[in-house]
PDB file of C-alpha atoms in Angstrom:
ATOM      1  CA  UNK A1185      -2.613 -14.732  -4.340  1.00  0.00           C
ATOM      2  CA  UNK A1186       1.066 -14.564  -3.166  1.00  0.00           C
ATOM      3  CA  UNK A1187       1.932 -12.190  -0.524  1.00  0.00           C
ATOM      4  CA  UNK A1188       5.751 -10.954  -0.947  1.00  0.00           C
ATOM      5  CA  UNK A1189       8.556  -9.186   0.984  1.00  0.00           C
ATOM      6  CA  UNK A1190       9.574  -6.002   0.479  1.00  0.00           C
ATOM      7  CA  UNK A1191      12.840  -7.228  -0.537  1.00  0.00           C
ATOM      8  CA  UNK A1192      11.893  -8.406  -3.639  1.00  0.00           C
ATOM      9  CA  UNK A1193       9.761  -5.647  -4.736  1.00  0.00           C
ATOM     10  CA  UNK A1194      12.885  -3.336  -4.005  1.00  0.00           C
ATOM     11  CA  UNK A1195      15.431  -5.793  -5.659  1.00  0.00           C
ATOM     12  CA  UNK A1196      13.680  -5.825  -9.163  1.00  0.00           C
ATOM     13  CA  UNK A1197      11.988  -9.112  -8.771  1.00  0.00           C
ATOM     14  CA  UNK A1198       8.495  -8.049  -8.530  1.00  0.00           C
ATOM     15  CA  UNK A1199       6.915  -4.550  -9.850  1.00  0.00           C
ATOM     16  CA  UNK A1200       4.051  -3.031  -8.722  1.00  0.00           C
ATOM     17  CA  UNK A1201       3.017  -0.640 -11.425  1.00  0.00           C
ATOM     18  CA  UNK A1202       1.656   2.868  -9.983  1.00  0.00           C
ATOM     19  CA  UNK A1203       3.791   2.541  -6.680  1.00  0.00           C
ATOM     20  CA  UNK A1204       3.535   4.525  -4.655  1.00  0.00           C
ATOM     21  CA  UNK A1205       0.019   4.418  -4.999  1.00  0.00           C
ATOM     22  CA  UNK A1206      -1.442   8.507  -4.582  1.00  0.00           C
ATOM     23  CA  UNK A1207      -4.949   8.875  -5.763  1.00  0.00           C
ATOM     24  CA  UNK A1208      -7.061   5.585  -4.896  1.00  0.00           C
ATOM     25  CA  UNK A1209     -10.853   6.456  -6.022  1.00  0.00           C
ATOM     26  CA  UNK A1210     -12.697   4.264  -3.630  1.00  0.00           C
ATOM     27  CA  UNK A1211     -11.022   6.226  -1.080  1.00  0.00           C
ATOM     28  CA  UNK A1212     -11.515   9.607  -2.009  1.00  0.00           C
ATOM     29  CA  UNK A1213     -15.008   8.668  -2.636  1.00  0.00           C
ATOM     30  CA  UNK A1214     -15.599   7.889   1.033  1.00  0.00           C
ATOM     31  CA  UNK A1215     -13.258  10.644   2.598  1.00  0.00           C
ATOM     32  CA  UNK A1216     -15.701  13.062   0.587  1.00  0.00           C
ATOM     33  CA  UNK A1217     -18.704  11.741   2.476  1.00  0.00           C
ATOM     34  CA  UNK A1218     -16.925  11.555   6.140  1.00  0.00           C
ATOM     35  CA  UNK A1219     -15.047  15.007   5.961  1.00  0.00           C
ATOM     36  CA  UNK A1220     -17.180  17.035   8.219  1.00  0.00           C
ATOM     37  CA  UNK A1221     -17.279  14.454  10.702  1.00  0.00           C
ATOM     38  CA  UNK A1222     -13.243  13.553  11.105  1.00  0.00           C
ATOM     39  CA  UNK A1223     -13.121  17.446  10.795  1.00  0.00           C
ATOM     40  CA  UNK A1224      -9.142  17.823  12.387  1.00  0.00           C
ATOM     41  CA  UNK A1225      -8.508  13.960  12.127  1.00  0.00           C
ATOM     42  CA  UNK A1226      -9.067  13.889   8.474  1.00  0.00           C
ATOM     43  CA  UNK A1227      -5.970  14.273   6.481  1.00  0.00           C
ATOM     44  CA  UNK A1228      -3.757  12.689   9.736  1.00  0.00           C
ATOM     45  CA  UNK A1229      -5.976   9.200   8.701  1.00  0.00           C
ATOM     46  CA  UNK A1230      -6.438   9.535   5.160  1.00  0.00           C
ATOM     47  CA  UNK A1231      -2.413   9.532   5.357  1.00  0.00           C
ATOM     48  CA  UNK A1232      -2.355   6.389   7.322  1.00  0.00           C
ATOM     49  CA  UNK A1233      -4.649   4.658   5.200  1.00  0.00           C
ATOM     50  CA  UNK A1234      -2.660   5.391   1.954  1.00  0.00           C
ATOM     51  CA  UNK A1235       0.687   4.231   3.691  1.00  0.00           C
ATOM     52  CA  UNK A1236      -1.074   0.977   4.803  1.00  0.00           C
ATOM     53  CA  UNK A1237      -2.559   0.645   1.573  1.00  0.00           C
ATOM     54  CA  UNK A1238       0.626   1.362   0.075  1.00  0.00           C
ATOM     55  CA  UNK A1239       2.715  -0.772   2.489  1.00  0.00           C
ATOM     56  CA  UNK A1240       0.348  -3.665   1.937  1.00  0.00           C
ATOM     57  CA  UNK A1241       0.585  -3.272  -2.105  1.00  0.00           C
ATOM     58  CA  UNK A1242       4.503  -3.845  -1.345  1.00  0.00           C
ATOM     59  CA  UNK A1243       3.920  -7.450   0.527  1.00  0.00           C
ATOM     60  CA  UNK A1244       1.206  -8.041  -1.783  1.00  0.00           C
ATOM     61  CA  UNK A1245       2.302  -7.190  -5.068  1.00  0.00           C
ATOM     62  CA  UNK A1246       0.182  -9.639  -7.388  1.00  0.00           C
ATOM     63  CA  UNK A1247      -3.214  -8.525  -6.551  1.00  0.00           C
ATOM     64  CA  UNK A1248      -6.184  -8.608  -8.806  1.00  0.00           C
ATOM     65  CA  UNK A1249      -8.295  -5.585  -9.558  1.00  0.00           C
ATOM     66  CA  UNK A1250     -11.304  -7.291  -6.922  1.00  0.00           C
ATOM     67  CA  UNK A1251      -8.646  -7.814  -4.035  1.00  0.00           C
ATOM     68  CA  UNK A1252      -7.294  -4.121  -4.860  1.00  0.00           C
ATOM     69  CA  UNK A1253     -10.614  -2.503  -4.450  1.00  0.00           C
ATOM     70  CA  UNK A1254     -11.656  -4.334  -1.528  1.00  0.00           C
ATOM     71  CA  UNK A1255      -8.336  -3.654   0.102  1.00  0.00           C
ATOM     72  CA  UNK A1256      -9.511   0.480  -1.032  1.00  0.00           C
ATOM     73  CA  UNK A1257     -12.526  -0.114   0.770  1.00  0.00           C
ATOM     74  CA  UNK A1258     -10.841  -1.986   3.935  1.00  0.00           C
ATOM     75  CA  UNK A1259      -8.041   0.321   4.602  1.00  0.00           C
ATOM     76  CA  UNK A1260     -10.633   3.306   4.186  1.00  0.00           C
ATOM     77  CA  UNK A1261     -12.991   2.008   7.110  1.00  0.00           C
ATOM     78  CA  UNK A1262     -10.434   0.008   9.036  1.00  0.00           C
ATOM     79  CA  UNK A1263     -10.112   2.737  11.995  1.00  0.00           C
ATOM     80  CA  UNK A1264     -13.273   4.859  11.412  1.00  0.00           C
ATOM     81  CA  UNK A1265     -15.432   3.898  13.684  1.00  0.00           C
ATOM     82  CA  UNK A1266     -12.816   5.638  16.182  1.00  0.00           C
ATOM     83  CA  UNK A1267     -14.345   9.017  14.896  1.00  0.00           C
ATOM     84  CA  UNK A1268     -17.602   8.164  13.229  1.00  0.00           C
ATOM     85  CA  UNK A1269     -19.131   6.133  15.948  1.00  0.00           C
ATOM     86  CA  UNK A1270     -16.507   7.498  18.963  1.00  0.00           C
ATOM     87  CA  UNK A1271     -15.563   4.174  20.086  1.00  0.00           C
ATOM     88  CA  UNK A1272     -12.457   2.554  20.917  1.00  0.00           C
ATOM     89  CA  UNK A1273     -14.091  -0.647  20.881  1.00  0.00           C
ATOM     90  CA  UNK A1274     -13.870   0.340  16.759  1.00  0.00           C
ATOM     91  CA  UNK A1275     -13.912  -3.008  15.031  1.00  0.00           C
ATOM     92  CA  UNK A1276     -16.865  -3.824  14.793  1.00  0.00           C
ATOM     93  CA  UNK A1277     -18.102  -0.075  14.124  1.00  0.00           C
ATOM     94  CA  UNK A1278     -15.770   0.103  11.169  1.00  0.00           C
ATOM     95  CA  UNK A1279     -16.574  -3.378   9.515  1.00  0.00           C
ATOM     96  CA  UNK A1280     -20.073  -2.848   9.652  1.00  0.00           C
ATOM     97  CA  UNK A1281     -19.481   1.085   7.816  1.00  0.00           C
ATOM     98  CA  UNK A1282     -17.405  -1.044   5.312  1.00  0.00           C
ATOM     99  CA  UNK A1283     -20.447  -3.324   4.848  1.00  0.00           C
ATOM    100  CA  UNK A1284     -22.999  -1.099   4.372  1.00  0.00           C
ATOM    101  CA  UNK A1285     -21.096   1.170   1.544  1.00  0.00           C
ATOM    102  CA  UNK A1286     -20.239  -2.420  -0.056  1.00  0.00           C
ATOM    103  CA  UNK A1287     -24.749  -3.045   0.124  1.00  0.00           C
ATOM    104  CA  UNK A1288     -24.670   0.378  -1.366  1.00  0.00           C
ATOM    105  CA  UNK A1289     -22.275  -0.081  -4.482  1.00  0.00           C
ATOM    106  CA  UNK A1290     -23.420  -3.616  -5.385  1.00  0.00           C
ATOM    107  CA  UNK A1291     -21.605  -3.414  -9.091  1.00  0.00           C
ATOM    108  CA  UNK A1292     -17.672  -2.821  -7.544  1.00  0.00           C
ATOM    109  CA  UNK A1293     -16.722  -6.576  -8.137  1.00  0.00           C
ATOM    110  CA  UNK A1294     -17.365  -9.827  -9.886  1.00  0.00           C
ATOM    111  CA  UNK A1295     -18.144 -11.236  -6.565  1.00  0.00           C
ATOM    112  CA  UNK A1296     -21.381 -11.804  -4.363  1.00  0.00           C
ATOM    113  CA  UNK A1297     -22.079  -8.905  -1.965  1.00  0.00           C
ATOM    114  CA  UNK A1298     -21.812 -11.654   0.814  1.00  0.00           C
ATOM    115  CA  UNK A1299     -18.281 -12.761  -0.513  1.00  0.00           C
ATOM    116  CA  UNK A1300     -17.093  -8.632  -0.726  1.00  0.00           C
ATOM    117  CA  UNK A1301     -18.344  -8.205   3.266  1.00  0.00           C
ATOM    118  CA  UNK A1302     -16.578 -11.252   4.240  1.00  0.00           C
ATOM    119  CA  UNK A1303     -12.917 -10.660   2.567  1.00  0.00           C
ATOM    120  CA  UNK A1304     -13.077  -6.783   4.218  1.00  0.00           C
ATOM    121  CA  UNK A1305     -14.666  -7.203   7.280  1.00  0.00           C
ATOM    122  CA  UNK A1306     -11.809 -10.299   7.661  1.00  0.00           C
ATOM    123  CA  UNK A1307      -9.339  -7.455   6.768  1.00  0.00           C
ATOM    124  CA  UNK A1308     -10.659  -5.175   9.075  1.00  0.00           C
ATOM    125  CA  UNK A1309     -11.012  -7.627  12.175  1.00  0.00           C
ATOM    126  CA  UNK A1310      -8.280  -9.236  11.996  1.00  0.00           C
ATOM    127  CA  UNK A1311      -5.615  -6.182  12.044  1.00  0.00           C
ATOM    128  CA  UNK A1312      -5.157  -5.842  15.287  1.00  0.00           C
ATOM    129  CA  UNK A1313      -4.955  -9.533  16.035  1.00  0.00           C
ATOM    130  CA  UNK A1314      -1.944 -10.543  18.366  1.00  0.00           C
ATOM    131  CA  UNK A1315      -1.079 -13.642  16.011  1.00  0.00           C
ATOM    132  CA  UNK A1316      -0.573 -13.763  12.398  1.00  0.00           C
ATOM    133  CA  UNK A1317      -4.209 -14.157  10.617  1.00  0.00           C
ATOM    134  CA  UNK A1318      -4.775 -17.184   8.332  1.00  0.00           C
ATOM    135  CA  UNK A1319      -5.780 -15.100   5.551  1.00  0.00           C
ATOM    136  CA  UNK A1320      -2.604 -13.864   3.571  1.00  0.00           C
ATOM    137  CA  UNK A1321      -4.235 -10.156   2.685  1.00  0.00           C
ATOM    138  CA  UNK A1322      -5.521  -9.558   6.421  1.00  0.00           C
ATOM    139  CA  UNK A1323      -2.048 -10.874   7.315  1.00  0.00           C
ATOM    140  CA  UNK A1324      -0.350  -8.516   5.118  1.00  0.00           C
ATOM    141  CA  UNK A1325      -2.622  -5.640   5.894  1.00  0.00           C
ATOM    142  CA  UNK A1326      -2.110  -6.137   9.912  1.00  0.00           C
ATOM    143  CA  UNK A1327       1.654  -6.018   8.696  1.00  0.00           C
ATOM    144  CA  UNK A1328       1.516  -2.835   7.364  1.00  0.00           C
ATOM    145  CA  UNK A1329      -0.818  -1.242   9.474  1.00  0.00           C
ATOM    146  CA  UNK A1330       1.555  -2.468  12.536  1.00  0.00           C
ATOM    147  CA  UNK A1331       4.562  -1.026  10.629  1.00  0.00           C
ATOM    148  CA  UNK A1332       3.070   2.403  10.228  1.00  0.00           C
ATOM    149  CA  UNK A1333       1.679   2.881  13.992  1.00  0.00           C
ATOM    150  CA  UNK A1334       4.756   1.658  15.513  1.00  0.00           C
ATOM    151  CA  UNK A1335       6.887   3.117  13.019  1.00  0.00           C
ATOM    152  CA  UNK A1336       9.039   0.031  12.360  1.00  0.00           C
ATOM    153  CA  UNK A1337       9.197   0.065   9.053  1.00  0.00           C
ATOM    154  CA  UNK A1338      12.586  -1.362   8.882  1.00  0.00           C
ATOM    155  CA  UNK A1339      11.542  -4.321  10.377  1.00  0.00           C
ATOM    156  CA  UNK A1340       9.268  -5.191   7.861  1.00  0.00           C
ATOM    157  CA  UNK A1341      12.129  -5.049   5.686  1.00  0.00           C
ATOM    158  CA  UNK A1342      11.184  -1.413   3.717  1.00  0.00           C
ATOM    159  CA  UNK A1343      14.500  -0.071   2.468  1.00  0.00           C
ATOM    160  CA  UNK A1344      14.998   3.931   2.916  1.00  0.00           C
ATOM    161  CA  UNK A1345      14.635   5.078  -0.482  1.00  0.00           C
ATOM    162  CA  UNK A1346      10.668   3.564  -0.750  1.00  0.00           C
ATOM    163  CA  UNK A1347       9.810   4.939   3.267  1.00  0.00           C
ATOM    164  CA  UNK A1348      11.326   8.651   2.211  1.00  0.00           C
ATOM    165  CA  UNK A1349       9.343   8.493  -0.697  1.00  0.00           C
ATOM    166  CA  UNK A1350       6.067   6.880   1.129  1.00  0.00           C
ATOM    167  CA  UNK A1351       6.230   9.500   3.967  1.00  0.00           C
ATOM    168  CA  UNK A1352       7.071  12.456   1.556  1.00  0.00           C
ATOM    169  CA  UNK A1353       4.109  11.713  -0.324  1.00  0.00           C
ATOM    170  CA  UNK A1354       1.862  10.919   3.046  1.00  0.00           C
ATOM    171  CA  UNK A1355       3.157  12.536   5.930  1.00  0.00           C
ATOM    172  CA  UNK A1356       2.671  11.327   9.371  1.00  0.00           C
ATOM    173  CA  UNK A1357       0.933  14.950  10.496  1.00  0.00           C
ATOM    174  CA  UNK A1358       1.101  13.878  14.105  1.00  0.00           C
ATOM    175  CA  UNK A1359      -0.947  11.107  13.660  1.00  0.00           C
ATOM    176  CA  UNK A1360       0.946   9.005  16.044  1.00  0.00           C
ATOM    177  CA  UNK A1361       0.339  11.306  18.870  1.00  0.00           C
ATOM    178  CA  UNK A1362      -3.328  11.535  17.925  1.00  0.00           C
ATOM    179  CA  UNK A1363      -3.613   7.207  18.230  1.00  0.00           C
ATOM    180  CA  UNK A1364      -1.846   7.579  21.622  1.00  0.00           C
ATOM    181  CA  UNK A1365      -4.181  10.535  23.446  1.00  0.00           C
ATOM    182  CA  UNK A1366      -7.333   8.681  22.289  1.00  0.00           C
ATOM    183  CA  UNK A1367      -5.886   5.430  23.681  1.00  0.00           C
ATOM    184  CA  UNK A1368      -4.587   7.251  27.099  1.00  0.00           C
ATOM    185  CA  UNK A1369      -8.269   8.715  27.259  1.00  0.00           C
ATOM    186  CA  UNK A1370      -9.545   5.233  26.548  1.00  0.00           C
ATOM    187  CA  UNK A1371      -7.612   3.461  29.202  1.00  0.00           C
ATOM    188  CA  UNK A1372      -8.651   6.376  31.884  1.00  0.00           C
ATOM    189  CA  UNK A1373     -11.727   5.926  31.545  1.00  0.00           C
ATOM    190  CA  UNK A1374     -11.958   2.358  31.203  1.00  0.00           C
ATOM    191  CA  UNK A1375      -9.104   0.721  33.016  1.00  0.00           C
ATOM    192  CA  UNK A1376     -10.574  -2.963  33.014  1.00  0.00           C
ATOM    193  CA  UNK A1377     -10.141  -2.935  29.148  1.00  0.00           C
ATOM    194  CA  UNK A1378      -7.405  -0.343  27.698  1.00  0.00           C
ATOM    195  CA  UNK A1379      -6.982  -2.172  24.520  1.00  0.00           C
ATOM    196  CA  UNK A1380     -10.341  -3.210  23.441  1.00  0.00           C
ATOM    197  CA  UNK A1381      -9.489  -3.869  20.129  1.00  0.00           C
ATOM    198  CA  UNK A1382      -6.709  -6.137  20.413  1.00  0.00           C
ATOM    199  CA  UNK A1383      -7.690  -9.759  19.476  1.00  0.00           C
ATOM    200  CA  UNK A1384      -6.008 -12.743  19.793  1.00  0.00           C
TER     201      UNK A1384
END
């Protein structure tokens, strides 16, 4: 799999056929079953997961239809365990939701259940690592995830036309602010680790 720039998709070279991508079914699937529980969160971080999804689509343009649905799957559960489990310490949490709805749906790839858990939880761990990740989808997916919480989207090399559409289509609904109060609550009460999720 080749991981791109955003350059070339918005230059013509590469074409990613559905972009922006609005109605992902793995991820409605699971929204439906966590609603009650993000209650207020809910459509602040299903917005952030279709921007990272979409963001990551754009540096990873040549997917197959395995890699697409695990990335559904990853970007779904990749901050969850913030709400579902009330942890900052979310990793770990979230990985292990991701695993157990991969146990659960045993036909949604070609691949061995073993081989699904390992590509997503790798996703999911590694995107909040410091350092770029070895594997080029985690690497592409901490990208994009880093580019939508900081907001540096140009950066990345996103051109205006694609991030008005993007953020027309999934707005930010204060989601932001909502990352930054859990975090200040975090590091209050736990001032010996602030960031527990980073990784190196």
């Amino acid at each position: 799999m080749q991981c791109a720039s955003f350059n070339k998709i918005c230059t013509g070279e590469q074409t990613i056929d559905g972009y922006p991508f609005t109605h992902l079914p793995i991820v409605e699937r699971l929204f439906q079953n966590w609603q009650n529980t993000l209650g207020p969160a809910a459509e602040a971080y299903r917005n952030h997961v279709y921007r990272v999804f979409n963001l990551t689509r754009c540096l990873c343009p040549d997917l197959t239809d395995t890699e697409q649905r695990l990335l559904e799957v990853a970007a779904a559960c990749h901050d969850v365990g913030i709400w579902l489990d009330g942890s900052f310490d979310y990793l770990t949490p979230s990985a292990d939701r991701a695993s157990a709805w991969l146990s659960r749906h045993p036909d949604l790839t070609g691949l061995s259940l073993e081989e699904e858990q390992r590509q997503v939880r790798r996703i999911i761990h590694d995107h909040h690592k410091v350092r770029p990740s070895s594997d080029r989808l985690a690497n592409a997916f901490r990208k994009a995830d880093w580019a939508d919480v900081t907001g540096l989207y140009r950066l990345a090399g996103l051109p205006g036309v694609e991030l008005r559409e993007l953020l027309r289509q999934f707005p930010l609904l204060r989601f932001r602010r909502m990352l930054l109060g859990l975090a200040v609550a975090h590091a209050r009460r736990h001032p010996r680790s602030p960031l527990p999720m980073l990784r190196w």
